[in-house]
Short mmCIF file of C-alpha atoms in Angstrom, two decimals:
data_model
loop_
_atom_site.label_atom_id
_atom_site.label_comp_id
_atom_site.label_asym_id
_atom_site.label_seq_id
_atom_site.Cartn_x
_atom_site.Cartn_y
_atom_site.Cartn_z
CA UNK U 29 -14.83 -8.26 -157.77
CA UNK U 30 -14.10 -6.54 -155.56
CA UNK U 31 -14.41 -4.02 -158.06
CA UNK U 32 -17.70 -4.75 -157.89
CA UNK U 33 -18.67 -4.66 -154.77
CA UNK U 34 -16.97 -1.10 -153.71
CA UNK U 35 -18.74 0.54 -157.18
CA UNK U 36 -22.04 -1.41 -156.19
CA UNK U 37 -21.76 -0.22 -151.65
CA UNK U 38 -21.22 3.70 -152.34
CA UNK U 39 -24.62 4.19 -153.12
CA UNK U 40 -26.01 4.70 -149.45
CA UNK U 41 -26.71 8.13 -148.14
CA UNK U 42 -28.35 10.62 -146.31
CA UNK U 43 -32.14 12.04 -146.42
CA UNK U 44 -33.09 15.66 -146.91
CA UNK U 45 -30.02 17.02 -146.20
CA UNK U 46 -26.49 17.79 -146.28
CA UNK U 47 -25.53 16.32 -143.14
CA UNK U 48 -24.86 13.14 -143.79
CA UNK U 49 -27.21 11.88 -141.01
CA UNK U 50 -28.46 9.23 -142.94
CA UNK U 51 -24.60 7.50 -143.63
CA UNK U 52 -24.15 8.47 -139.46
CA UNK U 53 -26.61 6.22 -138.72
CA UNK U 54 -25.13 3.53 -141.19
CA UNK U 55 -22.15 3.76 -139.40
CA UNK U 56 -24.01 3.06 -135.90
CA UNK U 57 -27.10 1.19 -136.44
CA UNK U 58 -26.76 -0.79 -140.00
CA UNK U 59 -28.53 -1.20 -143.38
CA UNK U 60 -31.40 -2.40 -141.83
CA UNK U 61 -32.57 0.04 -139.35
CA UNK U 62 -31.22 2.77 -141.21
CA UNK U 63 -33.92 1.61 -144.16
CA UNK U 64 -37.11 1.02 -141.90
CA UNK U 65 -36.19 4.70 -140.50
CA UNK U 66 -36.55 6.06 -144.17
CA UNK U 67 -39.65 3.94 -145.05
CA UNK U 68 -40.98 5.84 -141.98
CA UNK U 69 -39.29 9.04 -142.30
CA UNK U 70 -41.82 11.80 -145.20
CA UNK U 71 -41.06 11.50 -148.56
CA UNK U 72 -39.12 14.04 -150.10
CA UNK U 73 -36.60 13.73 -153.39
CA UNK U 74 -33.82 13.60 -151.24
CA UNK U 75 -34.96 10.77 -149.20
CA UNK U 76 -36.91 8.70 -151.38
CA UNK U 77 -32.81 8.88 -152.88
CA UNK U 78 -31.12 7.63 -150.00
CA UNK U 79 -34.14 5.67 -149.45
CA UNK U 80 -33.63 3.30 -153.09
CA UNK U 81 -29.89 3.76 -152.70
CA UNK U 82 -30.30 1.45 -149.06
CA UNK U 83 -32.54 -0.63 -150.26
CA UNK U 84 -30.41 -1.52 -152.95
CA UNK U 85 -27.33 -2.33 -150.72
CA UNK U 86 -29.99 -4.49 -148.75
CA UNK U 87 -30.78 -6.34 -152.02
CA UNK U 88 -27.07 -7.27 -151.58
CA UNK U 89 -26.55 -7.63 -148.25
CA UNK U 90 -29.37 -9.99 -147.85
CA UNK U 91 -27.61 -11.91 -151.00
CA UNK U 92 -24.23 -12.12 -149.05
CA UNK U 93 -25.38 -13.26 -145.61
CA UNK U 94 -27.43 -16.36 -147.64
CA UNK U 95 -24.34 -16.83 -149.14
CA UNK U 96 -22.64 -16.60 -145.74
CA UNK U 97 -24.79 -19.05 -144.05
CA UNK U 98 -24.13 -22.13 -146.11
CA UNK U 99 -20.43 -21.06 -145.90
CA UNK U 100 -20.27 -20.46 -149.74
CA UNK U 101 -17.55 -17.64 -148.53
CA UNK U 102 -15.11 -18.03 -151.61
CA UNK U 103 -16.11 -16.53 -154.90
CA UNK U 104 -18.40 -19.33 -156.96
CA UNK U 105 -17.99 -18.11 -160.41
CA UNK U 106 -16.59 -14.91 -161.93
CA UNK U 107 -20.40 -12.69 -161.55
CA UNK U 108 -21.40 -9.88 -159.00
CA UNK U 109 -22.94 -10.91 -155.74
CA UNK U 110 -21.47 -15.13 -156.04
CA UNK U 111 -17.97 -13.84 -156.95
CA UNK U 112 -17.22 -11.97 -153.71
CA UNK U 113 -15.05 -13.11 -151.38
CA UNK U 114 -16.82 -12.84 -147.80
CA UNK U 115 -15.34 -13.56 -144.35
CA UNK U 116 -14.99 -16.85 -143.20
CA UNK U 117 -18.40 -18.99 -141.61
CA UNK U 118 -16.95 -21.55 -138.68
CA UNK U 119 -20.53 -23.03 -138.50
CA UNK U 120 -22.18 -23.41 -141.97
CA UNK U 121 -25.56 -24.78 -142.24
CA UNK U 122 -25.88 -27.10 -145.37
CA UNK U 123 -26.57 -26.07 -148.85
CA UNK U 124 -30.21 -26.32 -150.18
CA UNK U 125 -31.02 -27.22 -154.39
CA UNK U 126 -32.90 -23.90 -154.04
CA UNK U 127 -30.10 -21.74 -152.98
CA UNK U 128 -29.39 -20.38 -155.99
CA UNK U 129 -32.96 -19.62 -156.93
CA UNK U 130 -34.29 -17.88 -153.78
CA UNK U 131 -31.17 -15.55 -153.99
CA UNK U 132 -31.88 -14.49 -157.41
CA UNK U 133 -35.99 -14.06 -156.44
CA UNK U 134 -34.72 -11.81 -153.29
CA UNK U 135 -32.15 -10.33 -155.55
CA UNK U 136 -34.74 -9.44 -158.17
CA UNK U 137 -37.13 -7.87 -155.71
CA UNK U 138 -35.03 -6.15 -153.95
CA UNK U 139 -33.95 -4.15 -157.40
CA UNK U 140 -37.38 -3.13 -158.47
CA UNK U 141 -37.81 -2.16 -154.55
CA UNK U 142 -34.77 0.15 -154.76
CA UNK U 143 -36.22 1.21 -158.39
CA UNK U 144 -39.84 1.87 -156.28
CA UNK U 145 -38.23 4.52 -154.49
CA UNK U 146 -35.86 6.18 -157.47
CA UNK U 147 -39.27 7.45 -159.48
CA UNK U 148 -38.29 11.56 -158.60
CA UNK U 149 -36.17 13.10 -161.21
CA UNK U 150 -35.79 16.30 -158.65
CA UNK U 151 -32.49 18.00 -160.31
CA UNK U 152 -32.40 19.11 -156.76
CA UNK U 153 -32.13 15.75 -155.07
CA UNK U 154 -29.09 14.92 -153.19
CA UNK U 155 -27.04 13.31 -150.36
CA UNK U 156 -24.21 12.53 -149.07
CA UNK U 157 -21.95 9.55 -148.12
CA UNK U 158 -18.94 9.66 -145.91
CA UNK U 159 -17.14 6.36 -147.01
CA UNK U 160 -15.68 5.24 -143.53
CA UNK U 161 -19.55 4.72 -142.70
CA UNK U 162 -20.68 2.12 -144.70
CA UNK U 163 -20.79 -2.06 -143.59
CA UNK U 164 -22.44 -4.68 -144.25
CA UNK U 165 -23.59 -7.42 -142.26
CA UNK U 166 -22.10 -10.17 -143.78
CA UNK U 167 -22.38 -12.69 -140.68
CA UNK U 168 -26.26 -11.40 -139.76
CA UNK U 169 -24.91 -10.99 -135.96
CA UNK U 170 -25.96 -7.22 -135.60
CA UNK U 171 -22.78 -6.00 -135.00
CA UNK U 172 -19.74 -4.32 -137.40
CA UNK U 173 -16.76 -6.70 -137.57
CA UNK U 174 -13.44 -5.89 -138.58
CA UNK U 175 -13.48 -7.80 -142.28
CA UNK U 176 -17.21 -5.74 -142.62
CA UNK U 177 -16.10 -2.48 -143.82
CA UNK U 178 -16.62 -1.57 -147.16
CA UNK U 179 -12.97 -0.28 -147.38
CA UNK U 180 -12.15 -4.31 -145.98
CA UNK U 181 -14.61 -6.04 -148.57
CA UNK U 182 -13.83 -4.10 -151.66
CA UNK U 183 -10.09 -3.61 -151.36
CA UNK U 184 -10.48 0.38 -151.46
CA UNK U 185 -6.78 2.12 -151.19
CA UNK U 186 -5.78 4.15 -147.91
CA UNK U 187 -6.49 7.23 -149.67
CA UNK U 188 -9.34 6.84 -150.01
CA UNK U 189 -10.36 6.64 -146.86
CA UNK U 190 -12.52 9.55 -144.92
CA UNK U 191 -13.49 10.77 -148.25
CA UNK U 192 -17.24 12.23 -148.77
CA UNK U 193 -18.95 11.76 -152.30
CA UNK U 194 -22.30 14.06 -153.25
CA UNK U 195 -24.65 11.87 -154.94
CA UNK U 196 -26.94 14.27 -156.96
CA UNK U 197 -29.52 13.96 -160.13
CA UNK U 198 -27.02 12.24 -162.15
CA UNK U 199 -26.52 9.49 -160.20
CA UNK U 200 -30.08 8.38 -160.22
CA UNK U 201 -30.12 6.92 -163.27
CA UNK U 202 -26.60 5.41 -162.72
CA UNK U 203 -28.11 3.80 -160.14
CA UNK U 204 -31.01 2.69 -161.46
CA UNK U 205 -29.16 1.64 -164.79
CA UNK U 206 -27.77 -0.52 -161.52
CA UNK U 207 -30.43 -2.58 -160.93
CA UNK U 208 -31.48 -3.36 -164.53
CA UNK U 209 -27.95 -4.86 -164.38
CA UNK U 210 -28.39 -6.81 -161.35
CA UNK U 211 -31.65 -7.86 -162.44
CA UNK U 212 -30.84 -8.84 -165.74
CA UNK U 213 -28.50 -11.15 -164.27
CA UNK U 214 -31.37 -13.03 -161.73
CA UNK U 215 -33.41 -13.11 -164.36
CA UNK U 216 -31.39 -14.61 -166.26
CA UNK U 217 -30.30 -17.47 -163.82
CA UNK U 218 -33.71 -18.31 -162.73
CA UNK U 219 -34.86 -18.62 -166.52
CA UNK U 220 -32.24 -21.68 -166.76
CA UNK U 221 -33.44 -22.60 -162.93
CA UNK U 222 -30.16 -23.94 -161.82
CA UNK U 223 -31.72 -26.26 -159.14
CA UNK U 224 -31.81 -29.20 -159.99
CA UNK U 225 -27.97 -29.81 -160.93
CA UNK U 226 -27.47 -28.31 -157.65
CA UNK U 227 -29.61 -30.89 -156.54
CA UNK U 228 -27.42 -33.96 -157.96
CA UNK U 229 -24.47 -32.29 -156.44
CA UNK U 230 -25.40 -32.01 -153.02
CA UNK U 231 -26.40 -35.86 -153.92
CA UNK U 232 -22.91 -36.62 -154.90
CA UNK U 233 -21.69 -34.62 -151.91
CA UNK U 234 -23.80 -36.62 -149.74
CA UNK U 235 -22.84 -39.52 -151.20
CA UNK U 236 -19.27 -39.06 -150.73
CA UNK U 237 -19.22 -38.05 -147.10
CA UNK U 238 -21.46 -41.08 -146.30
CA UNK U 239 -18.72 -43.46 -147.63
CA UNK U 240 -15.68 -41.52 -146.13
CA UNK U 241 -17.77 -41.97 -142.73
CA UNK U 242 -17.56 -45.71 -142.83
CA UNK U 243 -14.29 -47.78 -142.16
CA UNK U 244 -12.51 -48.33 -145.40
CA UNK U 245 -11.59 -52.02 -144.60
CA UNK U 246 -10.15 -54.66 -147.18
CA UNK U 247 -11.24 -53.03 -150.49
CA UNK U 248 -9.06 -49.68 -149.83
CA UNK U 249 -6.14 -51.47 -151.91
CA UNK U 250 -6.84 -48.31 -154.79
CA UNK U 251 -4.37 -45.50 -154.61
CA UNK U 252 -5.72 -42.50 -152.78
CA UNK U 253 -6.76 -39.62 -154.25
CA UNK U 254 -8.09 -37.85 -151.70
CA UNK U 255 -5.97 -34.65 -151.26
CA UNK U 256 -6.32 -34.18 -155.15
CA UNK U 257 -10.24 -33.84 -154.66
CA UNK U 258 -10.83 -31.99 -151.83
CA UNK U 259 -8.71 -29.97 -154.00
CA UNK U 260 -10.00 -29.53 -157.16
CA UNK U 261 -13.34 -31.34 -156.35
CA UNK U 262 -15.07 -27.88 -155.71
CA UNK U 263 -13.86 -26.73 -158.25
CA UNK U 264 -15.13 -29.62 -160.54
CA UNK U 265 -18.77 -29.04 -158.62
CA UNK U 266 -18.92 -25.09 -160.22
CA UNK U 267 -18.12 -26.23 -163.42
CA UNK U 268 -20.88 -28.85 -163.48
CA UNK U 269 -23.20 -27.04 -162.09
CA UNK U 270 -22.57 -24.04 -164.68
CA UNK U 271 -22.56 -26.91 -167.48
CA UNK U 272 -25.73 -28.52 -166.59
CA UNK U 273 -27.56 -25.43 -166.02
CA UNK U 274 -26.79 -24.23 -169.46
CA UNK U 275 -28.14 -27.35 -170.86
CA UNK U 276 -31.86 -26.64 -169.65
CA UNK U 277 -34.04 -25.27 -171.39
CA UNK U 278 -34.60 -21.44 -170.85
CA UNK U 279 -37.71 -19.98 -170.02
CA UNK U 280 -38.08 -17.48 -172.67
CA UNK U 281 -40.91 -15.57 -170.63
CA UNK U 282 -37.98 -15.44 -168.42
CA UNK U 283 -35.28 -14.60 -171.39
CA UNK U 284 -38.14 -12.10 -173.07
CA UNK U 285 -37.85 -10.52 -169.22
CA UNK U 286 -33.65 -10.12 -169.29
CA UNK U 287 -34.21 -8.95 -172.74
CA UNK U 288 -36.06 -5.68 -171.11
CA UNK U 289 -33.83 -5.27 -168.78
CA UNK U 290 -30.57 -5.10 -170.84
CA UNK U 291 -31.96 -2.74 -172.97
CA UNK U 292 -33.70 -0.20 -169.68
CA UNK U 293 -30.52 -0.65 -168.17
CA UNK U 294 -28.95 1.16 -171.44
CA UNK U 295 -31.48 3.75 -171.60
CA UNK U 296 -30.72 4.74 -168.01
CA UNK U 297 -26.88 5.26 -168.62
CA UNK U 298 -27.43 6.55 -171.21
CA UNK U 299 -29.95 9.81 -169.76
CA UNK U 300 -26.56 9.54 -167.01
CA UNK U 301 -24.86 10.66 -169.30
CA UNK U 302 -26.32 13.25 -170.39
CA UNK U 303 -27.08 14.62 -167.08
CA UNK U 304 -23.10 14.58 -166.57
CA UNK U 305 -22.13 16.58 -169.32
CA UNK U 306 -25.00 19.11 -168.25
CA UNK U 307 -23.26 19.61 -164.60
CA UNK U 308 -21.23 22.65 -164.42
CA UNK U 309 -20.57 22.01 -161.07
CA UNK U 310 -17.79 20.40 -159.07
CA UNK U 311 -19.19 18.95 -155.84
CA UNK U 312 -17.78 15.69 -154.77
CA UNK U 313 -18.52 13.73 -157.93
CA UNK U 314 -19.27 10.12 -158.37
CA UNK U 315 -18.64 9.82 -161.92
CA UNK U 316 -17.26 13.54 -163.25
CA UNK U 317 -17.42 15.17 -166.48
CA UNK U 318 -14.54 16.24 -168.04
CA UNK U 319 -14.44 19.14 -166.36
CA UNK U 320 -14.72 18.08 -162.61
CA UNK U 321 -12.73 15.60 -159.91
CA UNK U 322 -13.75 12.47 -158.55
CA UNK U 323 -13.79 12.58 -154.90
CA UNK U 324 -12.16 9.33 -155.07
CA UNK U 325 -9.80 10.78 -156.75
CA UNK U 326 -9.29 8.55 -159.32
CA UNK U 327 -8.53 10.16 -162.72
CA UNK U 328 -11.82 9.07 -165.87
CA UNK U 329 -9.63 9.90 -169.59
CA UNK U 330 -11.13 12.64 -171.32
CA UNK U 331 -13.48 11.80 -173.96
CA UNK U 332 -15.27 8.76 -171.70
CA UNK U 333 -18.42 9.61 -172.33
CA UNK U 334 -18.60 9.84 -176.15
CA UNK U 335 -16.55 6.35 -175.39
CA UNK U 336 -18.81 4.61 -173.61
CA UNK U 337 -21.52 6.07 -175.24
CA UNK U 338 -20.02 4.23 -177.88
CA UNK U 339 -19.78 1.11 -175.98
CA UNK U 340 -23.72 1.16 -175.66
CA UNK U 341 -24.61 1.73 -178.97
CA UNK U 342 -22.95 -1.63 -180.17
CA UNK U 343 -24.84 -3.47 -176.82
CA UNK U 344 -28.40 -2.53 -178.28
CA UNK U 345 -26.84 -3.27 -181.57
CA UNK U 346 -25.80 -6.47 -180.26
CA UNK U 347 -29.75 -6.71 -178.20
CA UNK U 348 -31.93 -5.69 -182.23
CA UNK U 349 -29.23 -7.75 -184.38
CA UNK U 350 -28.14 -4.66 -186.39
CA UNK U 351 -24.52 -5.86 -185.82
CA UNK U 352 -23.72 -10.09 -185.17
CA UNK U 353 -21.28 -11.72 -182.78
CA UNK U 354 -18.27 -12.53 -185.01
CA UNK U 355 -17.40 -16.04 -184.39
CA UNK U 356 -14.07 -17.62 -184.44
CA UNK U 357 -14.90 -19.62 -187.61
CA UNK U 358 -16.97 -17.98 -189.69
CA UNK U 359 -15.70 -16.27 -193.70
CA UNK U 360 -15.90 -12.49 -192.89
CA UNK U 361 -19.02 -10.43 -192.51
CA UNK U 362 -20.72 -13.85 -191.11
CA UNK U 363 -21.92 -14.10 -187.04
CA UNK U 364 -24.31 -14.80 -184.69
CA UNK U 365 -27.46 -12.80 -184.51
CA UNK U 366 -28.35 -12.44 -180.84
CA UNK U 367 -31.57 -12.14 -181.46
CA UNK U 368 -32.84 -14.63 -182.96
CA UNK U 369 -31.34 -16.72 -179.80
CA UNK U 370 -33.44 -14.32 -177.75
CA UNK U 371 -37.04 -15.15 -179.49
CA UNK U 372 -36.56 -18.99 -179.23
CA UNK U 373 -34.01 -19.36 -176.58
CA UNK U 374 -32.64 -22.96 -176.11
CA UNK U 375 -30.52 -25.29 -174.58
CA UNK U 376 -26.81 -23.33 -174.07
CA UNK U 377 -24.18 -26.48 -175.07
CA UNK U 378 -20.99 -25.34 -174.35
CA UNK U 379 -18.79 -27.91 -175.95
CA UNK U 380 -20.88 -27.53 -179.59
CA UNK U 381 -20.47 -23.46 -179.58
CA UNK U 382 -16.84 -23.48 -178.86
CA UNK U 383 -17.12 -26.04 -182.22
CA UNK U 384 -19.67 -24.03 -183.82
CA UNK U 385 -22.50 -26.19 -184.72
CA UNK U 386 -24.93 -25.53 -181.50
CA UNK U 387 -24.29 -21.94 -183.48
CA UNK U 388 -26.28 -22.60 -186.71
CA UNK U 389 -29.75 -21.17 -186.48
CA UNK U 390 -28.21 -18.39 -185.56
CA UNK U 391 -25.69 -17.50 -188.22
CA UNK U 392 -26.17 -15.25 -190.96
CA UNK U 393 -24.12 -12.41 -192.93
CA UNK U 394 -23.91 -8.99 -191.85
CA UNK U 395 -22.80 -6.27 -190.39
CA UNK U 396 -20.25 -8.03 -187.16
CA UNK U 397 -19.04 -5.94 -184.43
CA UNK U 398 -16.25 -4.20 -185.19
CA UNK U 399 -13.28 -4.09 -182.17
CA UNK U 400 -12.75 -0.60 -182.68
CA UNK U 401 -15.52 -0.07 -180.14
CA UNK U 402 -13.68 -2.19 -177.58
CA UNK U 403 -9.76 -1.33 -178.42
CA UNK U 404 -10.68 2.63 -177.40
CA UNK U 405 -12.00 1.88 -174.48
CA UNK U 406 -9.25 -0.78 -173.73
CA UNK U 407 -6.44 1.98 -175.09
CA UNK U 408 -7.93 4.68 -173.10
CA UNK U 409 -8.17 3.27 -169.93
CA UNK U 410 -5.26 0.28 -169.66
CA UNK U 411 -4.54 -2.03 -167.63
CA UNK U 412 -7.56 -0.47 -165.20
CA UNK U 413 -10.37 -1.10 -167.83
CA UNK U 414 -11.56 -3.92 -165.91
CA UNK U 415 -12.82 -1.62 -163.10
CA UNK U 416 -14.22 1.25 -165.05
CA UNK U 417 -15.81 -1.09 -167.05
CA UNK U 418 -17.99 -2.09 -163.71
CA UNK U 419 -17.95 1.61 -162.43
CA UNK U 420 -19.09 3.14 -165.48
CA UNK U 421 -22.07 0.00 -166.18
#
């Protein structure tokens, strides 16, 4: 999850000129003041690019501040935004049942606002970023704390300190693709509505706190499992919220919107790789083509672009139902048609899906997704496959 944070936070840069003006403003004044300054500045392609990037980061900063306020600083679930470890809050506020829904709505709006600023496709648009300038005000105190720098939050290697990146025409499509990905995740969350499940968990925690606030009396003769409850209770709560949320009837309109966001993510990603392929410079690159070098020093294997485009093709085929998702109990040539569920979304019974009975309405015969596409990617990237998958979006 640190890899996700580092990738998403590398997107703010200067407006209008390659003098790192905006980058330095972020370092001195933070994302909020920088966003306001860019909004008040005359529009041009580089200003718009910087505004889109800063707006994107502000959305993430707001989400992490919301988590910090309620003390949800440990990774909640293995997913972007909710899976990032944050600095501890010594005096958290009580959690509201609407917390995740509110967070998701705010993220959706931030992603839409970011894209609204990224409408220009001017090939000369560019922005410069000094990595050391970036920080996120997680505790919302207006000051840069030692654990709020990008390098501290993202776990960058020391070799990346002082690195400078030039985001260019191709990277506009990369950023737009990421806004669609984050919006898709937020929309999917809203489609299942975790608020009722969170309310049940809050009610349980309230009752537990009430019990421990009272003297035990003569009835307290059973074994005391308080230490086990403290150790495993939070994990049990999170699992319960996820399982109970998936049992909800999803909103069909929001599922359709999620599908649309994923398709737009794929389209922007393809546009990004087409632009990267055509680049002939080698100027502080974010994601390089086979003839370029990355500004941060990592090396992409030769042929990364075509290999990732094959992954995108497979994802598109699954959304369209052209390729079926293999299932462990089915005969060869049979699989799950994801497009059928998207058209008629139903609650997700995890036990039923693992066993197979819940998948029955979506099973059919046809071409199943082969493992060759993903095996090719894992062979190319090796132990760093996860990091590169987050990078490539």
